[in-house]
mmCIF file of C-alpha atoms in Angstrom:
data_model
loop_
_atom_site.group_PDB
_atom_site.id
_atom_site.type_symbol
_atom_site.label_atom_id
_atom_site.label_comp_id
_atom_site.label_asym_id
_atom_site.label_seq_id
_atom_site.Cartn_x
_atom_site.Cartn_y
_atom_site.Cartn_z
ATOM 1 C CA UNK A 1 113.094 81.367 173.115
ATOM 2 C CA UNK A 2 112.083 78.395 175.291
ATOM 3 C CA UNK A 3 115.345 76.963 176.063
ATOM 4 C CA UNK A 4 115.667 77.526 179.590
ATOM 5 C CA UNK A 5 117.326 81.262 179.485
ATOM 6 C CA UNK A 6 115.304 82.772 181.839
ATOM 7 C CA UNK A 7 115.703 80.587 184.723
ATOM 8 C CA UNK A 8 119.318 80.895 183.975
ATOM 9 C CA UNK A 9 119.611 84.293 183.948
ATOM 10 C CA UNK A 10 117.443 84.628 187.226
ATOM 11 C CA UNK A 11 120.383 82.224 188.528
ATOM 12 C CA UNK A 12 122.717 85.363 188.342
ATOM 13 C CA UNK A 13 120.267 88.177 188.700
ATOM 14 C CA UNK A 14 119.710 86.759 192.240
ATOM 15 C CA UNK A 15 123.127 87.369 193.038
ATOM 16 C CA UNK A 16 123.978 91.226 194.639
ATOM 17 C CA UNK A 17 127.322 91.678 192.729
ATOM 18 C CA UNK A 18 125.694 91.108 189.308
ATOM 19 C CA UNK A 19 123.845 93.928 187.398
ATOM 20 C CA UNK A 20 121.557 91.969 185.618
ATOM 21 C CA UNK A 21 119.670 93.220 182.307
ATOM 22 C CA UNK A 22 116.810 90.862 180.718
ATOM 23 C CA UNK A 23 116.427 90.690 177.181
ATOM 24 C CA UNK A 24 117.693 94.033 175.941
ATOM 25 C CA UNK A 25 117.368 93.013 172.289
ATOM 26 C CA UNK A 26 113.709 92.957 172.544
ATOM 27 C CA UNK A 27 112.530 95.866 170.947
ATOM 28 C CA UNK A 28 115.781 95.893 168.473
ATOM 29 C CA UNK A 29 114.000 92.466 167.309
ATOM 30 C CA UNK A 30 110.524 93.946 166.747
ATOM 31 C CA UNK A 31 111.984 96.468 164.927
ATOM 32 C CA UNK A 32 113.222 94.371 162.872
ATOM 33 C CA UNK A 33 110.376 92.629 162.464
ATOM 34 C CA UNK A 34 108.187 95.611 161.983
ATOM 35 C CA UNK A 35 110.541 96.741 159.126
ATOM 36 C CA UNK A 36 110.560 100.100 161.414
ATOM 37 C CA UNK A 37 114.560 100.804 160.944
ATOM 38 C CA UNK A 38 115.675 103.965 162.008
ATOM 39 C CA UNK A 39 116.884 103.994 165.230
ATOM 40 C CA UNK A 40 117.642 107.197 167.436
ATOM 41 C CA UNK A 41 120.306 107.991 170.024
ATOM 42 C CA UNK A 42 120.697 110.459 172.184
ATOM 43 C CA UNK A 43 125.343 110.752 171.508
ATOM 44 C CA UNK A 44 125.065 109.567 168.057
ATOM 45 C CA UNK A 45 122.917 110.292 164.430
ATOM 46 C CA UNK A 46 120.162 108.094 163.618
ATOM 47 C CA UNK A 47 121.089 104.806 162.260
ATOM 48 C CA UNK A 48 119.403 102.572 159.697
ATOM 49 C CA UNK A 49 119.324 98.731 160.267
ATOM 50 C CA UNK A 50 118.586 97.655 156.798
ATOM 51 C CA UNK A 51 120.461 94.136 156.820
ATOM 52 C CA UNK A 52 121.579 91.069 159.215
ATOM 53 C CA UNK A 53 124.989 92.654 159.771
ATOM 54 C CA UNK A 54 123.154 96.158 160.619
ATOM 55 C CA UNK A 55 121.496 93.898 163.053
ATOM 56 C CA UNK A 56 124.476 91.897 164.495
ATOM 57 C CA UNK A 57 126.285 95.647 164.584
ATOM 58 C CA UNK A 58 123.378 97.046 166.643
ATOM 59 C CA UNK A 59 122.620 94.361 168.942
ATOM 60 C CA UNK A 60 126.960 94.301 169.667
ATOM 61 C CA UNK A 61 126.527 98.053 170.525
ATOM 62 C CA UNK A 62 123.532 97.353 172.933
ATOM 63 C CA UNK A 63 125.192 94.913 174.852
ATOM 64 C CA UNK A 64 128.701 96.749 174.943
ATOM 65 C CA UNK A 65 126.277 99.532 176.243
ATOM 66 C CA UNK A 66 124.576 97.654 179.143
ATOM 67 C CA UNK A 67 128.131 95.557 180.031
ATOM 68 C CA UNK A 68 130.254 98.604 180.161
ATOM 69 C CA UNK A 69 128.043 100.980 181.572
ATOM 70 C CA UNK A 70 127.633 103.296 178.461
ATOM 71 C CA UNK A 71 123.385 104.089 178.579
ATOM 72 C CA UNK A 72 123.623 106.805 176.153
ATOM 73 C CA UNK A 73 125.233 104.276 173.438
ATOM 74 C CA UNK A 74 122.143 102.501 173.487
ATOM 75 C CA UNK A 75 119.297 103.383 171.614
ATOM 76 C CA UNK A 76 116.512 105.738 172.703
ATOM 77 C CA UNK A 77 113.588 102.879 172.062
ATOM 78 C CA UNK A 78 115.309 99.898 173.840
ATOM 79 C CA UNK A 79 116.342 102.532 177.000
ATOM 80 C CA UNK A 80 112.624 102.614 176.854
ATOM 81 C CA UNK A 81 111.497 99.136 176.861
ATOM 82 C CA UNK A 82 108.648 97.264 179.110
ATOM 83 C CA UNK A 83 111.759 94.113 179.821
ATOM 84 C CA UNK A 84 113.440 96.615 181.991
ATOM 85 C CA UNK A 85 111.178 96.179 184.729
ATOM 86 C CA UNK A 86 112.046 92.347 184.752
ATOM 87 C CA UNK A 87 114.789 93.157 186.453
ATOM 88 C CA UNK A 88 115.583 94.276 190.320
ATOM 89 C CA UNK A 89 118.974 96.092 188.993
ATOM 90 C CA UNK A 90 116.597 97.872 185.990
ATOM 91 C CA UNK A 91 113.531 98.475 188.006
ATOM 92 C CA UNK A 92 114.966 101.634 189.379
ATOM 93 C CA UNK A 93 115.507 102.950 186.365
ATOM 94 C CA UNK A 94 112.395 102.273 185.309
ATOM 95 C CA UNK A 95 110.529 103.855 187.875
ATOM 96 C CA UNK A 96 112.717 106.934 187.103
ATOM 97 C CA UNK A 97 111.102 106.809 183.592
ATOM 98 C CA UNK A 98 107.333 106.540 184.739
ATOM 99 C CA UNK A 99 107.863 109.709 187.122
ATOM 100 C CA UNK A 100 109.853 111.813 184.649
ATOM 101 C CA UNK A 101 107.795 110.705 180.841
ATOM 102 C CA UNK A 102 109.578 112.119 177.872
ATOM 103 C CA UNK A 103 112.759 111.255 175.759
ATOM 104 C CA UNK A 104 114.355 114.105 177.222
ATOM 105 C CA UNK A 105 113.843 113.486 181.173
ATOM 106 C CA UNK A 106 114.935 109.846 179.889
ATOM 107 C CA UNK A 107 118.554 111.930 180.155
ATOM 108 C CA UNK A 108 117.382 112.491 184.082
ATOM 109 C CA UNK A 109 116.756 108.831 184.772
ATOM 110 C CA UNK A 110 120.239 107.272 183.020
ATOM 111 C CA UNK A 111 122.568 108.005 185.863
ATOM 112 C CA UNK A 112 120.309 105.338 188.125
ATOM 113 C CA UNK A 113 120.974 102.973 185.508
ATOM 114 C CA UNK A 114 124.422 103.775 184.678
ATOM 115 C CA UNK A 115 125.740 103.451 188.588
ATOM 116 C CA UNK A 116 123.205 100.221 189.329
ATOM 117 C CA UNK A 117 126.300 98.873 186.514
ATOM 118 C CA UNK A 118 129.495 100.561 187.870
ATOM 119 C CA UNK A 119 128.626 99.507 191.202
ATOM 120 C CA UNK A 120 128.243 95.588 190.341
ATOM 121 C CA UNK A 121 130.949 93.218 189.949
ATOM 122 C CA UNK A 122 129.593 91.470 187.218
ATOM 123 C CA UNK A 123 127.297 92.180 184.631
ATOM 124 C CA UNK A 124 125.003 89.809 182.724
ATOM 125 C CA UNK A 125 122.463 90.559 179.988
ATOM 126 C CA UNK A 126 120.601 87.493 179.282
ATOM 127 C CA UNK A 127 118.986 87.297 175.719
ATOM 128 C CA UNK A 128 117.403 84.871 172.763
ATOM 129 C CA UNK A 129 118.474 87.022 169.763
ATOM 130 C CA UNK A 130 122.208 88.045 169.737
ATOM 131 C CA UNK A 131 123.832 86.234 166.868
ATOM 132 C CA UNK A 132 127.328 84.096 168.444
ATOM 133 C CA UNK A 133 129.080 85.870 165.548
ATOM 134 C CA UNK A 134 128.587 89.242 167.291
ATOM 135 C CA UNK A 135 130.127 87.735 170.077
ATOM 136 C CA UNK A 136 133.362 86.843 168.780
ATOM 137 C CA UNK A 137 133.538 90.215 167.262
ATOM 138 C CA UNK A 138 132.947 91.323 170.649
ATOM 139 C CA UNK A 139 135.959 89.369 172.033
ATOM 140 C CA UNK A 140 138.281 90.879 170.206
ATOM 141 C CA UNK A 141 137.404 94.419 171.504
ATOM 142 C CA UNK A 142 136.296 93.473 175.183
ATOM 143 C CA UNK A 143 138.579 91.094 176.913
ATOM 144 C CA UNK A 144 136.965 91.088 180.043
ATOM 145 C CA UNK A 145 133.706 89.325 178.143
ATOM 146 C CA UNK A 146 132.349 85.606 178.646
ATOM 147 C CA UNK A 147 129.542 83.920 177.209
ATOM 148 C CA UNK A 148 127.328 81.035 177.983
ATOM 149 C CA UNK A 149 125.635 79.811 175.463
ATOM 150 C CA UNK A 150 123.031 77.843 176.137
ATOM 151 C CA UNK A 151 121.005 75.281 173.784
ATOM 152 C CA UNK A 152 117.700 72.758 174.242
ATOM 153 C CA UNK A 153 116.917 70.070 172.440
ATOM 154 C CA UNK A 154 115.103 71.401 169.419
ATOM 155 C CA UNK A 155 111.955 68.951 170.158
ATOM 156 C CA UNK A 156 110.755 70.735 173.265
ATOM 157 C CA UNK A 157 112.067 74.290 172.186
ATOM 158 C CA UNK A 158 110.010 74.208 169.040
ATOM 159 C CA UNK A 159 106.830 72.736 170.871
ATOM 160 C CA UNK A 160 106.936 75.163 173.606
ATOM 161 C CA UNK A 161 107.728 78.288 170.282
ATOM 162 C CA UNK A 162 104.679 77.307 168.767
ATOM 163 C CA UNK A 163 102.618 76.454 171.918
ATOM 164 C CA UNK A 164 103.152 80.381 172.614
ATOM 165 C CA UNK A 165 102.355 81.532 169.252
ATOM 166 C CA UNK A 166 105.847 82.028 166.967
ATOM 167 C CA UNK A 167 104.465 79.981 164.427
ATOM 168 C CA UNK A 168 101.973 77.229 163.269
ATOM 169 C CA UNK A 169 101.764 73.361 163.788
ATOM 170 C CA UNK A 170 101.122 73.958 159.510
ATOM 171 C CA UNK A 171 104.698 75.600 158.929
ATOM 172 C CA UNK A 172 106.861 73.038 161.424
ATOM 173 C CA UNK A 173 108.440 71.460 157.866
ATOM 174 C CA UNK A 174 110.566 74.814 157.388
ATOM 175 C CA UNK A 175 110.486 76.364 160.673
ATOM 176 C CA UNK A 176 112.265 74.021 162.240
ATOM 177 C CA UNK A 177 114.576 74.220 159.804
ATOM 178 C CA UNK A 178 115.136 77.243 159.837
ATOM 179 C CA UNK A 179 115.561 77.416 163.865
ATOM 180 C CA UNK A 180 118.138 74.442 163.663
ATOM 181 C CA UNK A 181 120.353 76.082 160.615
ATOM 182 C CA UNK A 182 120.052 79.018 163.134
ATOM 183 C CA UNK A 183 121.099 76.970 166.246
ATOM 184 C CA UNK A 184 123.756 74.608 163.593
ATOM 185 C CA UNK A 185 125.407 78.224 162.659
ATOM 186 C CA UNK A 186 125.796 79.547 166.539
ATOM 187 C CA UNK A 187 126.826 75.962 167.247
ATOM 188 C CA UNK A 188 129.634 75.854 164.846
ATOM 189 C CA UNK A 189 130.974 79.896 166.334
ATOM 190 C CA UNK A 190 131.081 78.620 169.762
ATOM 191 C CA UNK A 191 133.251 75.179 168.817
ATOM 192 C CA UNK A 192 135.755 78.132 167.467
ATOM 193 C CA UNK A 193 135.813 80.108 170.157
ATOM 194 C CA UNK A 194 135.859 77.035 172.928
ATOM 195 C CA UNK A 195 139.004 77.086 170.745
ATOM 196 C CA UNK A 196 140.545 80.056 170.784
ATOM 197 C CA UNK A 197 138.664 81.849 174.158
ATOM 198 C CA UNK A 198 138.849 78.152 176.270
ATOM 199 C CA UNK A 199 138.209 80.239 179.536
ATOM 200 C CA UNK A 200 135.542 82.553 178.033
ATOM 201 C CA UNK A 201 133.179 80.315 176.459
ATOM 202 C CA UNK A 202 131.167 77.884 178.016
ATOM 203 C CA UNK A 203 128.235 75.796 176.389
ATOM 204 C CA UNK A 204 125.678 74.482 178.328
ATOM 205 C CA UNK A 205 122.978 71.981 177.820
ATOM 206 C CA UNK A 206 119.384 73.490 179.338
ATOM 207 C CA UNK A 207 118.928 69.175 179.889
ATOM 208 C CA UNK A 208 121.905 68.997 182.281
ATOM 209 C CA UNK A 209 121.006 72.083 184.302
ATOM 210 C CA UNK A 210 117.743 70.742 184.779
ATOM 211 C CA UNK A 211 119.275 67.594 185.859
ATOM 212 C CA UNK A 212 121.712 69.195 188.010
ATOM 213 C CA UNK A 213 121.731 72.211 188.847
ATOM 214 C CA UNK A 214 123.514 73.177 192.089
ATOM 215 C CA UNK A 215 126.369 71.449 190.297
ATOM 216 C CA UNK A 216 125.990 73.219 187.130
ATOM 217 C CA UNK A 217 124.899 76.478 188.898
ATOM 218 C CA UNK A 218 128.384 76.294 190.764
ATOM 219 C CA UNK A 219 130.249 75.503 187.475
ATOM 220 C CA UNK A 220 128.914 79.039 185.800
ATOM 221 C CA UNK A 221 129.703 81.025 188.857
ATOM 222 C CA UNK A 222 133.078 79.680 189.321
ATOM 223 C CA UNK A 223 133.332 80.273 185.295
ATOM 224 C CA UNK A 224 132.265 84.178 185.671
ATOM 225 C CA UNK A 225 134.538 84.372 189.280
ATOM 226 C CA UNK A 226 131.577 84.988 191.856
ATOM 227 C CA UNK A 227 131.154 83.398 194.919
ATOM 228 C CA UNK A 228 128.197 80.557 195.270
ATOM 229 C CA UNK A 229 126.169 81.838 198.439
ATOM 230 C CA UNK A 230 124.296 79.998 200.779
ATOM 231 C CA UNK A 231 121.443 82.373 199.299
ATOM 232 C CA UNK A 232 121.949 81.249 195.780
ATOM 233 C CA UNK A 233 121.874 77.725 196.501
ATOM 234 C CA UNK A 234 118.698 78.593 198.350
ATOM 235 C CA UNK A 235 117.468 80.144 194.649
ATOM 236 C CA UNK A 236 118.723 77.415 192.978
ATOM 237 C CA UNK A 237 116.523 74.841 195.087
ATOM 238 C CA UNK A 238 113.595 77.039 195.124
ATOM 239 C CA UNK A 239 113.414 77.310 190.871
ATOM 240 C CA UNK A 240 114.270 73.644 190.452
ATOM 241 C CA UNK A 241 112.669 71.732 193.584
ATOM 242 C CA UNK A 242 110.393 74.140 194.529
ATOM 243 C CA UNK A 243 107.379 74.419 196.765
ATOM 244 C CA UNK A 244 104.861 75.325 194.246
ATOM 245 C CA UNK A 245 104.920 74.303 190.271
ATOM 246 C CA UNK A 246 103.899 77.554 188.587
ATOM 247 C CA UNK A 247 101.589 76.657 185.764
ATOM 248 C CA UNK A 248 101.999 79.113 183.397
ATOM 249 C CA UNK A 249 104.103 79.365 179.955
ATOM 250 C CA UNK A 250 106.860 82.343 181.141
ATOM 251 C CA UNK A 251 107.128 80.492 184.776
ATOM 252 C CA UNK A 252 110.273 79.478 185.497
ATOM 253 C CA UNK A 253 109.645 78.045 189.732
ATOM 254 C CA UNK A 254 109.297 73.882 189.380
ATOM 255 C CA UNK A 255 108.186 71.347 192.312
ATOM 256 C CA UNK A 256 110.850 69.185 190.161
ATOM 257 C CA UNK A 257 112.843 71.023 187.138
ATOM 258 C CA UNK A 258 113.952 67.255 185.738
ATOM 259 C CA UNK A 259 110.813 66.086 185.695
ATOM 260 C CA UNK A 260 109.031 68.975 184.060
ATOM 261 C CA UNK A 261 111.752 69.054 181.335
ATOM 262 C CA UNK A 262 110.514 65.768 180.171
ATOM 263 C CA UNK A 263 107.025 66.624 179.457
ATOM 264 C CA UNK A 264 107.246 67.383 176.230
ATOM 265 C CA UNK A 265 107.791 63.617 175.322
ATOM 266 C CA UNK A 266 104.264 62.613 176.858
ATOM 267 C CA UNK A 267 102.535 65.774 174.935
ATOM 268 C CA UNK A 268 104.208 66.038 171.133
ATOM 269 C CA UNK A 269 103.062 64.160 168.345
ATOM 270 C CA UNK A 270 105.294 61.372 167.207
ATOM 271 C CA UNK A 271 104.594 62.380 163.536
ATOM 272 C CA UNK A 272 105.821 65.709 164.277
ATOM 273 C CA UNK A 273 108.900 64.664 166.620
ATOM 274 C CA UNK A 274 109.948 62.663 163.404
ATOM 275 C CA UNK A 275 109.865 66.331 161.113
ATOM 276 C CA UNK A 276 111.816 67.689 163.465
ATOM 277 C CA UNK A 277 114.501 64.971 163.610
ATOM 278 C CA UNK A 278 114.928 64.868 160.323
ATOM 279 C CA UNK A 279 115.813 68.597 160.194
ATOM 280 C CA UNK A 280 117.922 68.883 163.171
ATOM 281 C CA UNK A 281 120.221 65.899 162.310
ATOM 282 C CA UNK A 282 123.068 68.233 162.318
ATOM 283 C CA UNK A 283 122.588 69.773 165.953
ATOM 284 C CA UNK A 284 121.555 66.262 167.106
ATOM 285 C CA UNK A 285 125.356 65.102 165.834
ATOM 286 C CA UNK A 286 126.900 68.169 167.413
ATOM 287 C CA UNK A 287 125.236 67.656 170.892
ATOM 288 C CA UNK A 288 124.781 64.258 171.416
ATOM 289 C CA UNK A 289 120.437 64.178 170.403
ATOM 290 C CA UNK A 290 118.719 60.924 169.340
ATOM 291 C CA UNK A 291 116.023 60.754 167.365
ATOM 292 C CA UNK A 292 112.948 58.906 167.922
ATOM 293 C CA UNK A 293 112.123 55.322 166.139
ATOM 294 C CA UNK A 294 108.221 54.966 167.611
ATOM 295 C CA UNK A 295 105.840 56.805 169.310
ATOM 296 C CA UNK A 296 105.918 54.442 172.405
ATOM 297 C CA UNK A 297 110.095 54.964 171.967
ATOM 298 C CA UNK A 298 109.372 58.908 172.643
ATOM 299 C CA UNK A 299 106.428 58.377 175.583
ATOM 300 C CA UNK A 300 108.869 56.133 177.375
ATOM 301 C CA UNK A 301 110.725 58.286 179.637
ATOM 302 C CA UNK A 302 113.170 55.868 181.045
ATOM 303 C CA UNK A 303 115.053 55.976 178.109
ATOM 304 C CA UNK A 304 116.905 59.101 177.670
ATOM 305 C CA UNK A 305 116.884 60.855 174.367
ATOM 306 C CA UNK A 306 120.686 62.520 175.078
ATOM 307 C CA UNK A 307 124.252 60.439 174.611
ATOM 308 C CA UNK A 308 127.279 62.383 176.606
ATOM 309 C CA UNK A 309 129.573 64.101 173.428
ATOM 310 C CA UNK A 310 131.438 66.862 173.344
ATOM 311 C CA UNK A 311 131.027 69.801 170.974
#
């Protein structure tokens, strides 16, 4: 959450070969949270997700649903979730739902959603809580998959979690821990499978799409195989050198995308920048993050807090 993945995502949900889903995890990760378990399905028996595999299972199963066109493997409460009207290919669907309530008439509606993803090219679900383990489990069944995965420097993406409410200034000690062993463990799945999947993985640094993204935007088109359009480049300028800066949290359209990304350094405290460098050390060593010495070190923006390195 606040690393950049929506304005990615929007990149290829632009595009009219792509059937593009927006966080269909959501409600599997309230659940969760809400210790509210049992899931039901319309082709399968209830299922109980009791522990972090149950999870990683589940969450592989909704995404093999929504990538292979397969609606009625997904689960009856995400099929029924507010994020699918974030989406032009989901909105359809969606509508179907409002005119036809019920879990039953949901059976009416799934044949919208269903051909919106046979009749697309590509397919692209875009989420913040699908564990890079669950993806190379997916490999092995689904050759056809990629993934980008794509990371922020922790400074920012904490700020920005706790700015919106995930947790307290009072907690950073262990919640940034906690979100850079999280990041550290995804980190160290995606080095293996740069590895052994070299053409289906792809890291990429939110900082260097900011910086550049036509080129970057090009680099993950011609890494899924669809064409760059005239109109995406259009997109792509619109989002990152736009018109109009939208000033609010979820906004993704920026009069100048580098610029904005640097923000953070002029608004965090130095003291807390320092808490958070200290826990990270192990993401800043796989990516190529510095740390900061002094606060005037971390307000000056002409020196960049990012060496080139390789994961």
């Amino acid at each position: 959450m606040r690393s950049g993945s929506t304005l990615t995502g929007e990149i290829f949900g632009q595009h009219p070969d792509v059937f593009y889903v927006f966080e269909p995890m959501h409600t599997l990760k309230w659940e969760w949270w809400s210790k509210r378990t049992r899931l039901s399905f319309f082709d399968q028996p209830p299922r109980e997700v009791t522990s972090e595999a149950d999870f990683a299972k589940t969450a592989k199963d909704i995404a093999d649903g929504f990538l292979r066109c397969h609606p009625t493997k997904i689960d009856i409460a995400t099929l029924s979730q507010h994020h699918l009207g974030k989406s032009k290919d989901t909105i359809p669907y969606k509508m179907c739902l409002k005119s036809k309530p019920g879990v039953m008439k949901m059976l009416d509606c799934l044949p919208i959603l269903q051909k919106q993803c046979l009749d697309s090219k590509v397919s692209v679900i875009k989420t913040i809580r699908f564990p890079m383990e669950a993806v190379e489990t997916m490999m092995k069944s689904n050759p056809s998959l990629k993934v980008i995965h794509l990371v922020r420097d922790p400074r920012p993406t904490i700020k920005s979690q706790i700015s919106f409410g995930r947790d307290t200034w009072s907690n950073l000690d262990s919640y940034s821990k906690e979100h850079c062993l999280r990041v550290q463990k995804d980190l160290q799945v995606t080095k293996r499978l740069m590895k052994s999947h070299p053409d289906k993985t792809k890291l990429l640094l939110y900082e260097d799409l900011v910086v550049h993204p036509s080129r970057n935007a090009q680099d993950l088109f011609s890494f899924v195989g669809l064409a760059y359009t005239r109109e995406t480049e259009r997109f792509v300028q619109s989002k990152t050198n736009g018109s109009v800066d939208e000033h609010c949290v979820l906004c993704t359209q920026r009069l100048n995308s580098s610029r904005s990304a640097l923000q953070w350094r002029k608004e965090l405290d130095f003291n807390r920048a320092r808490v958070i460098d200290a826990n990270c050390k192990a993401v800043y060593q796989m990516l190529g993050y510095l740390p900061v010495n002094t606060a005037t070190e971390l307000k000056d923006l002409s020196k960049s807090l990012k060496i080139e390195k390789n994961l």
